[in-house]
């Protein structure tokens, strides 16, 4: 199967700064990479995703980049706000495994006002 | 609110017992996925159903089973419960059946086995 590693496990930034979370995957056949935000007591919320035929995708303050050669992808949050504080998970999917997502262990992001 | 609903929100039961968790997907979604979240294992995929048929299987124990009904809601049955089964169980849904694209998660069921 796939192995997804995520770094860092915790990240603290000042409001207005940028935050970057990085993930690596092991199987070069992986072709779909979503990012989820999980707030305390809630389910994971899909915030952005990228497919293997695209190198970068942006949605307002959030962007994801994918480097297929190096097998890593990153989440970039600019102009961070206290409400961005949550646990962020990256995931990867092998098409032949259909609906299965392989998740990283998560990054606890804290944005200080 | 993702539009995925799960009941119950909390469940406390004893070892050896059997429980059923219920999930209703977003309107129009045909796929339902079940995941287990624990401190030890993180978020682990259990099983996927698409339009009533099992589509993909992950790290699901033999003591666990699931099904998807004609109205597309799904149930996850956990039997002969052990302390280690205590976890958050999430259901997700999507339109897609042949890929993992755009899965939307419900609020989860917290299972505590005592």
mmCIF file of C-alpha atoms in Angstrom:
data_model
loop_
_atom_site.group_PDB
_atom_site.id
_atom_site.type_symbol
_atom_site.label_atom_id
_atom_site.label_comp_id
_atom_site.label_asym_id
_atom_site.label_seq_id
_atom_site.Cartn_x
_atom_site.Cartn_y
_atom_site.Cartn_z
ATOM 1 C CA UNK A 1 0.000 0.000 0.000
ATOM 2 C CA UNK A 2 0.849 3.659 0.260
ATOM 3 C CA UNK A 3 2.777 5.333 3.090
ATOM 4 C CA UNK A 4 2.220 9.035 3.735
ATOM 5 C CA UNK A 5 4.494 10.968 6.050
ATOM 6 C CA UNK A 6 3.619 14.453 7.269
ATOM 7 C CA UNK A 7 5.775 17.160 8.843
ATOM 8 C CA UNK A 8 5.833 18.963 11.153
ATOM 9 C CA UNK A 9 3.560 17.399 13.757
ATOM 10 C CA UNK A 10 3.052 20.799 15.413
ATOM 11 C CA UNK A 11 3.366 24.300 13.997
ATOM 12 C CA UNK A 12 2.903 27.648 15.734
ATOM 13 C CA UNK A 13 2.767 30.894 13.796
ATOM 14 C CA UNK A 14 1.852 34.503 14.459
ATOM 15 C CA UNK A 15 -1.328 35.835 12.929
ATOM 16 C CA UNK A 16 -0.595 37.145 9.450
ATOM 17 C CA UNK A 17 2.400 34.881 8.887
ATOM 18 C CA UNK A 18 2.471 31.990 6.428
ATOM 19 C CA UNK A 19 2.319 28.300 7.345
ATOM 20 C CA UNK A 20 3.671 25.410 5.314
ATOM 21 C CA UNK A 21 2.967 21.716 5.919
ATOM 22 C CA UNK A 22 4.768 19.053 3.930
ATOM 23 C CA UNK A 23 3.915 15.467 3.037
ATOM 24 C CA UNK A 24 5.754 12.714 1.221
ATOM 25 C CA UNK A 25 4.310 9.577 -0.295
ATOM 26 C CA UNK A 26 5.896 6.292 -1.228
ATOM 27 C CA UNK A 27 4.024 4.971 -4.257
ATOM 28 C CA UNK A 28 4.630 6.799 -7.521
ATOM 29 C CA UNK A 29 1.255 5.527 -8.781
ATOM 30 C CA UNK A 30 -0.612 7.804 -6.339
ATOM 31 C CA UNK A 31 -2.598 10.329 -8.288
ATOM 32 C CA UNK A 32 -4.891 12.265 -5.928
ATOM 33 C CA UNK A 33 -3.831 14.354 -2.934
ATOM 34 C CA UNK A 34 -6.460 16.036 -0.723
ATOM 35 C CA UNK A 35 -5.935 18.137 2.383
ATOM 36 C CA UNK A 36 -8.326 18.098 5.308
ATOM 37 C CA UNK A 37 -8.801 20.443 8.269
ATOM 38 C CA UNK A 38 -10.135 18.971 11.495
ATOM 39 C CA UNK A 39 -11.348 21.190 14.296
ATOM 40 C CA UNK A 40 -11.835 19.876 17.798
ATOM 41 C CA UNK A 41 -14.883 17.651 18.049
ATOM 42 C CA UNK A 42 -15.618 17.736 14.323
ATOM 43 C CA UNK A 43 -15.032 15.577 11.296
ATOM 44 C CA UNK A 44 -12.288 16.297 8.752
ATOM 45 C CA UNK A 45 -13.236 19.026 6.289
ATOM 46 C CA UNK A 46 -11.922 18.926 2.724
ATOM 47 C CA UNK A 47 -10.179 22.253 2.093
ATOM 48 C CA UNK A 48 -8.265 21.694 -1.143
ATOM 49 C CA UNK A 49 -7.110 18.855 -3.356
ATOM 50 C CA UNK A 50 -4.814 18.309 -6.296
ATOM 51 C CA UNK A 51 -4.556 15.636 -8.968
ATOM 52 C CA UNK A 52 -1.324 14.296 -10.374
ATOM 53 C CA UNK A 53 -1.643 16.093 -13.711
ATOM 54 C CA UNK A 54 -1.460 19.488 -11.970
ATOM 55 C CA UNK A 55 1.566 21.053 -10.243
ATOM 56 C CA UNK A 56 -0.155 23.743 -8.196
ATOM 57 C CA UNK A 57 -3.641 24.775 -7.160
ATOM 58 C CA UNK A 58 -4.754 27.856 -5.269
ATOM 59 C CA UNK A 59 -7.948 28.829 -3.471
ATOM 60 C CA UNK A 60 -7.818 32.253 -1.814
ATOM 61 C CA UNK A 61 -5.293 31.989 1.050
ATOM 62 C CA UNK A 62 -4.659 28.281 0.565
ATOM 63 C CA UNK A 63 -2.439 26.654 -2.040
ATOM 64 C CA UNK A 64 -1.143 23.161 -2.641
ATOM 65 C CA UNK A 65 1.935 22.217 -4.654
ATOM 66 C CA UNK A 66 2.842 18.789 -5.970
ATOM 67 C CA UNK A 67 6.258 17.501 -6.991
ATOM 68 C CA UNK A 68 5.713 14.093 -8.585
ATOM 69 C CA UNK A 69 9.404 13.475 -9.180
ATOM 70 C CA UNK A 70 10.265 13.937 -5.525
ATOM 71 C CA UNK A 71 6.944 12.421 -4.404
ATOM 72 C CA UNK A 72 6.009 15.240 -2.097
ATOM 73 C CA UNK A 73 3.240 17.786 -1.799
ATOM 74 C CA UNK A 74 2.747 20.781 0.431
ATOM 75 C CA UNK A 75 -0.009 22.950 1.864
ATOM 76 C CA UNK A 76 0.616 26.680 2.031
ATOM 77 C CA UNK A 77 -1.592 28.993 4.083
ATOM 78 C CA UNK A 78 -0.915 32.706 3.747
ATOM 79 C CA UNK A 79 -2.076 35.557 6.003
ATOM 80 C CA UNK A 80 -2.970 33.092 8.740
ATOM 81 C CA UNK A 81 -5.835 33.876 11.118
ATOM 82 C CA UNK A 82 -6.682 32.436 14.552
ATOM 83 C CA UNK A 83 -9.574 30.513 12.976
ATOM 84 C CA UNK A 84 -7.027 28.587 10.888
ATOM 85 C CA UNK A 85 -5.964 26.836 14.112
ATOM 86 C CA UNK A 86 -6.805 23.139 13.716
ATOM 87 C CA UNK A 87 -5.254 19.782 12.837
ATOM 88 C CA UNK A 88 -4.434 19.451 9.147
ATOM 89 C CA UNK A 89 -4.183 16.088 7.408
ATOM 90 C CA UNK A 90 -2.734 15.269 4.035
ATOM 91 C CA UNK A 91 -3.777 12.152 2.172
ATOM 92 C CA UNK A 92 -2.981 10.222 -0.979
ATOM 93 C CA UNK A 93 -4.898 7.803 -3.144
ATOM 94 C CA UNK A 94 -3.862 5.041 -5.515
ATOM 95 C CA UNK A 95 -6.438 4.860 -8.255
ATOM 96 C CA UNK A 96 -6.438 1.094 -8.297
ATOM 97 C CA UNK A 97 -7.450 1.082 -4.648
ATOM 98 C CA UNK A 98 -10.548 2.994 -5.620
ATOM 99 C CA UNK A 99 -11.922 4.902 -2.666
ATOM 100 C CA UNK A 100 -9.124 4.328 -0.210
ATOM 101 C CA UNK A 101 -7.349 7.409 1.162
ATOM 102 C CA UNK A 102 -4.042 6.992 3.004
ATOM 103 C CA UNK A 103 -3.669 9.737 5.604
ATOM 104 C CA UNK A 104 -0.669 11.388 7.187
ATOM 105 C CA UNK A 105 -0.549 11.617 10.994
ATOM 106 C CA UNK A 106 -1.623 15.266 11.061
ATOM 107 C CA UNK A 107 -0.183 18.697 11.906
ATOM 108 C CA UNK A 108 -1.530 20.723 14.821
ATOM 109 C CA UNK A 109 -1.454 24.321 13.592
ATOM 110 C CA UNK A 110 -1.786 27.084 16.186
ATOM 111 C CA UNK A 111 -2.124 30.685 15.043
ATOM 112 C CA UNK A 112 -1.415 33.208 17.799
ATOM 113 C CA UNK A 113 -3.194 36.594 17.662
ATOM 114 C CA UNK B 1 -21.813 21.278 7.740
ATOM 115 C CA UNK B 2 -20.806 18.671 5.139
ATOM 116 C CA UNK B 3 -24.317 17.264 4.685
ATOM 117 C CA UNK B 4 -23.223 13.830 5.932
ATOM 118 C CA UNK B 5 -25.031 12.744 9.084
ATOM 119 C CA UNK B 6 -23.963 10.123 11.607
ATOM 120 C CA UNK B 7 -25.743 8.644 14.591
ATOM 121 C CA UNK B 8 -25.253 8.252 17.435
ATOM 122 C CA UNK B 9 -22.760 10.949 18.352
ATOM 123 C CA UNK B 10 -21.473 9.055 21.362
ATOM 124 C CA UNK B 11 -21.673 5.384 22.285
ATOM 125 C CA UNK B 12 -20.467 3.733 25.466
ATOM 126 C CA UNK B 13 -20.596 -0.036 25.704
ATOM 127 C CA UNK B 14 -18.877 -2.983 27.338
ATOM 128 C CA UNK B 15 -16.369 -5.455 25.977
ATOM 129 C CA UNK B 16 -17.924 -8.326 24.086
ATOM 130 C CA UNK B 17 -20.938 -6.308 22.996
ATOM 131 C CA UNK B 18 -22.133 -5.413 19.488
ATOM 132 C CA UNK B 19 -23.012 -1.943 18.206
ATOM 133 C CA UNK B 20 -24.305 -0.421 14.988
ATOM 134 C CA UNK B 21 -23.238 2.962 13.671
ATOM 135 C CA UNK B 22 -25.366 4.698 11.088
ATOM 136 C CA UNK B 23 -24.478 7.097 8.285
ATOM 137 C CA UNK B 24 -26.557 9.048 5.783
ATOM 138 C CA UNK B 25 -24.594 10.417 2.811
ATOM 139 C CA UNK B 26 -24.993 13.829 1.185
ATOM 140 C CA UNK B 27 -27.901 14.105 -1.181
ATOM 141 C CA UNK B 28 -26.852 12.713 -4.559
ATOM 142 C CA UNK B 29 -23.748 10.897 -3.314
ATOM 143 C CA UNK B 30 -23.574 7.205 -4.143
ATOM 144 C CA UNK B 31 -20.377 6.240 -2.310
ATOM 145 C CA UNK B 32 -20.003 5.808 1.425
ATOM 146 C CA UNK B 33 -16.664 5.299 3.141
ATOM 147 C CA UNK B 34 -15.929 4.327 6.731
ATOM 148 C CA UNK B 35 -12.798 5.416 8.589
ATOM 149 C CA UNK B 36 -11.512 4.805 12.102
ATOM 150 C CA UNK B 37 -9.524 7.503 13.918
ATOM 151 C CA UNK B 38 -7.441 6.634 16.974
ATOM 152 C CA UNK B 39 -4.371 8.104 18.629
ATOM 153 C CA UNK B 40 -2.404 4.918 17.862
ATOM 154 C CA UNK B 41 -3.327 4.396 14.222
ATOM 155 C CA UNK B 42 -4.422 7.820 13.030
ATOM 156 C CA UNK B 43 -7.093 7.904 10.318
ATOM 157 C CA UNK B 44 -7.507 4.461 8.808
ATOM 158 C CA UNK B 45 -9.731 3.493 5.887
ATOM 159 C CA UNK B 46 -12.061 0.607 6.666
ATOM 160 C CA UNK B 47 -14.384 0.042 3.722
ATOM 161 C CA UNK B 48 -16.198 1.685 0.784
ATOM 162 C CA UNK B 49 -19.645 1.004 -0.631
ATOM 163 C CA UNK B 50 -20.917 2.338 -3.941
ATOM 164 C CA UNK B 51 -24.601 2.175 -4.761
ATOM 165 C CA UNK B 52 -25.111 -0.796 -2.468
ATOM 166 C CA UNK B 53 -22.056 -2.799 -3.492
ATOM 167 C CA UNK B 54 -18.778 -3.199 -1.638
ATOM 168 C CA UNK B 55 -16.137 -1.358 -3.674
ATOM 169 C CA UNK B 56 -12.927 -1.281 -1.676
ATOM 170 C CA UNK B 57 -11.719 -2.808 1.545
ATOM 171 C CA UNK B 58 -9.020 -1.591 3.892
ATOM 172 C CA UNK B 59 -7.913 -2.472 7.379
ATOM 173 C CA UNK B 60 -11.276 -3.743 8.530
ATOM 174 C CA UNK B 61 -11.318 -6.466 11.166
ATOM 175 C CA UNK B 62 -13.367 -9.623 10.619
ATOM 176 C CA UNK B 63 -15.443 -8.635 13.663
ATOM 177 C CA UNK B 64 -16.560 -5.546 11.744
ATOM 178 C CA UNK B 65 -18.988 -5.508 8.840
ATOM 179 C CA UNK B 66 -20.837 -2.880 6.872
ATOM 180 C CA UNK B 67 -23.609 -2.560 4.362
ATOM 181 C CA UNK B 68 -25.276 0.080 2.246
ATOM 182 C CA UNK B 69 -29.032 0.036 1.850
ATOM 183 C CA UNK B 70 -31.207 0.892 -1.184
ATOM 184 C CA UNK B 71 -31.816 4.396 0.211
ATOM 185 C CA UNK B 72 -27.968 4.719 0.274
ATOM 186 C CA UNK B 73 -27.588 5.029 4.023
ATOM 187 C CA UNK B 74 -24.933 2.777 5.495
ATOM 188 C CA UNK B 75 -24.392 0.924 8.729
ATOM 189 C CA UNK B 76 -21.158 -0.234 10.312
ATOM 190 C CA UNK B 77 -21.544 -3.173 12.665
ATOM 191 C CA UNK B 78 -18.900 -3.806 15.293
ATOM 192 C CA UNK B 79 -19.103 -7.031 17.261
ATOM 193 C CA UNK B 80 -17.215 -8.777 20.081
ATOM 194 C CA UNK B 81 -15.944 -5.365 21.045
ATOM 195 C CA UNK B 82 -12.541 -4.973 22.646
ATOM 196 C CA UNK B 83 -11.022 -2.075 24.562
ATOM 197 C CA UNK B 84 -8.842 -1.327 21.553
ATOM 198 C CA UNK B 85 -11.897 -0.652 19.401
ATOM 199 C CA UNK B 86 -12.478 2.597 21.278
ATOM 200 C CA UNK B 87 -12.062 5.300 18.655
ATOM 201 C CA UNK B 88 -13.799 7.866 16.512
ATOM 202 C CA UNK B 89 -15.596 6.353 13.543
ATOM 203 C CA UNK B 90 -16.205 8.596 10.573
ATOM 204 C CA UNK B 91 -18.342 8.136 7.559
ATOM 205 C CA UNK B 92 -17.624 10.047 4.360
ATOM 206 C CA UNK B 93 -19.509 10.266 1.100
ATOM 207 C CA UNK B 94 -18.809 11.263 -2.468
ATOM 208 C CA UNK B 95 -20.342 11.159 -5.903
ATOM 209 C CA UNK B 96 -17.440 9.127 -7.275
ATOM 210 C CA UNK B 97 -17.450 5.345 -7.236
ATOM 211 C CA UNK B 98 -14.206 4.538 -8.998
ATOM 212 C CA UNK B 99 -11.853 6.888 -7.188
ATOM 213 C CA UNK B 100 -11.213 8.596 -3.875
ATOM 214 C CA UNK B 101 -12.097 12.068 -5.165
ATOM 215 C CA UNK B 102 -13.795 14.639 -2.963
ATOM 216 C CA UNK B 103 -14.823 12.694 0.096
ATOM 217 C CA UNK B 104 -16.897 14.702 2.577
ATOM 218 C CA UNK B 105 -16.815 13.577 6.185
ATOM 219 C CA UNK B 106 -19.562 13.429 8.763
ATOM 220 C CA UNK B 107 -19.193 14.556 12.392
ATOM 221 C CA UNK B 108 -18.272 11.068 13.601
ATOM 222 C CA UNK B 109 -19.357 8.642 16.289
ATOM 223 C CA UNK B 110 -17.185 8.399 19.378
ATOM 224 C CA UNK B 111 -17.159 4.798 20.596
ATOM 225 C CA UNK B 112 -15.946 4.023 24.089
ATOM 226 C CA UNK B 113 -15.582 0.370 25.080
ATOM 227 C CA UNK B 114 -15.258 -0.221 28.829
#
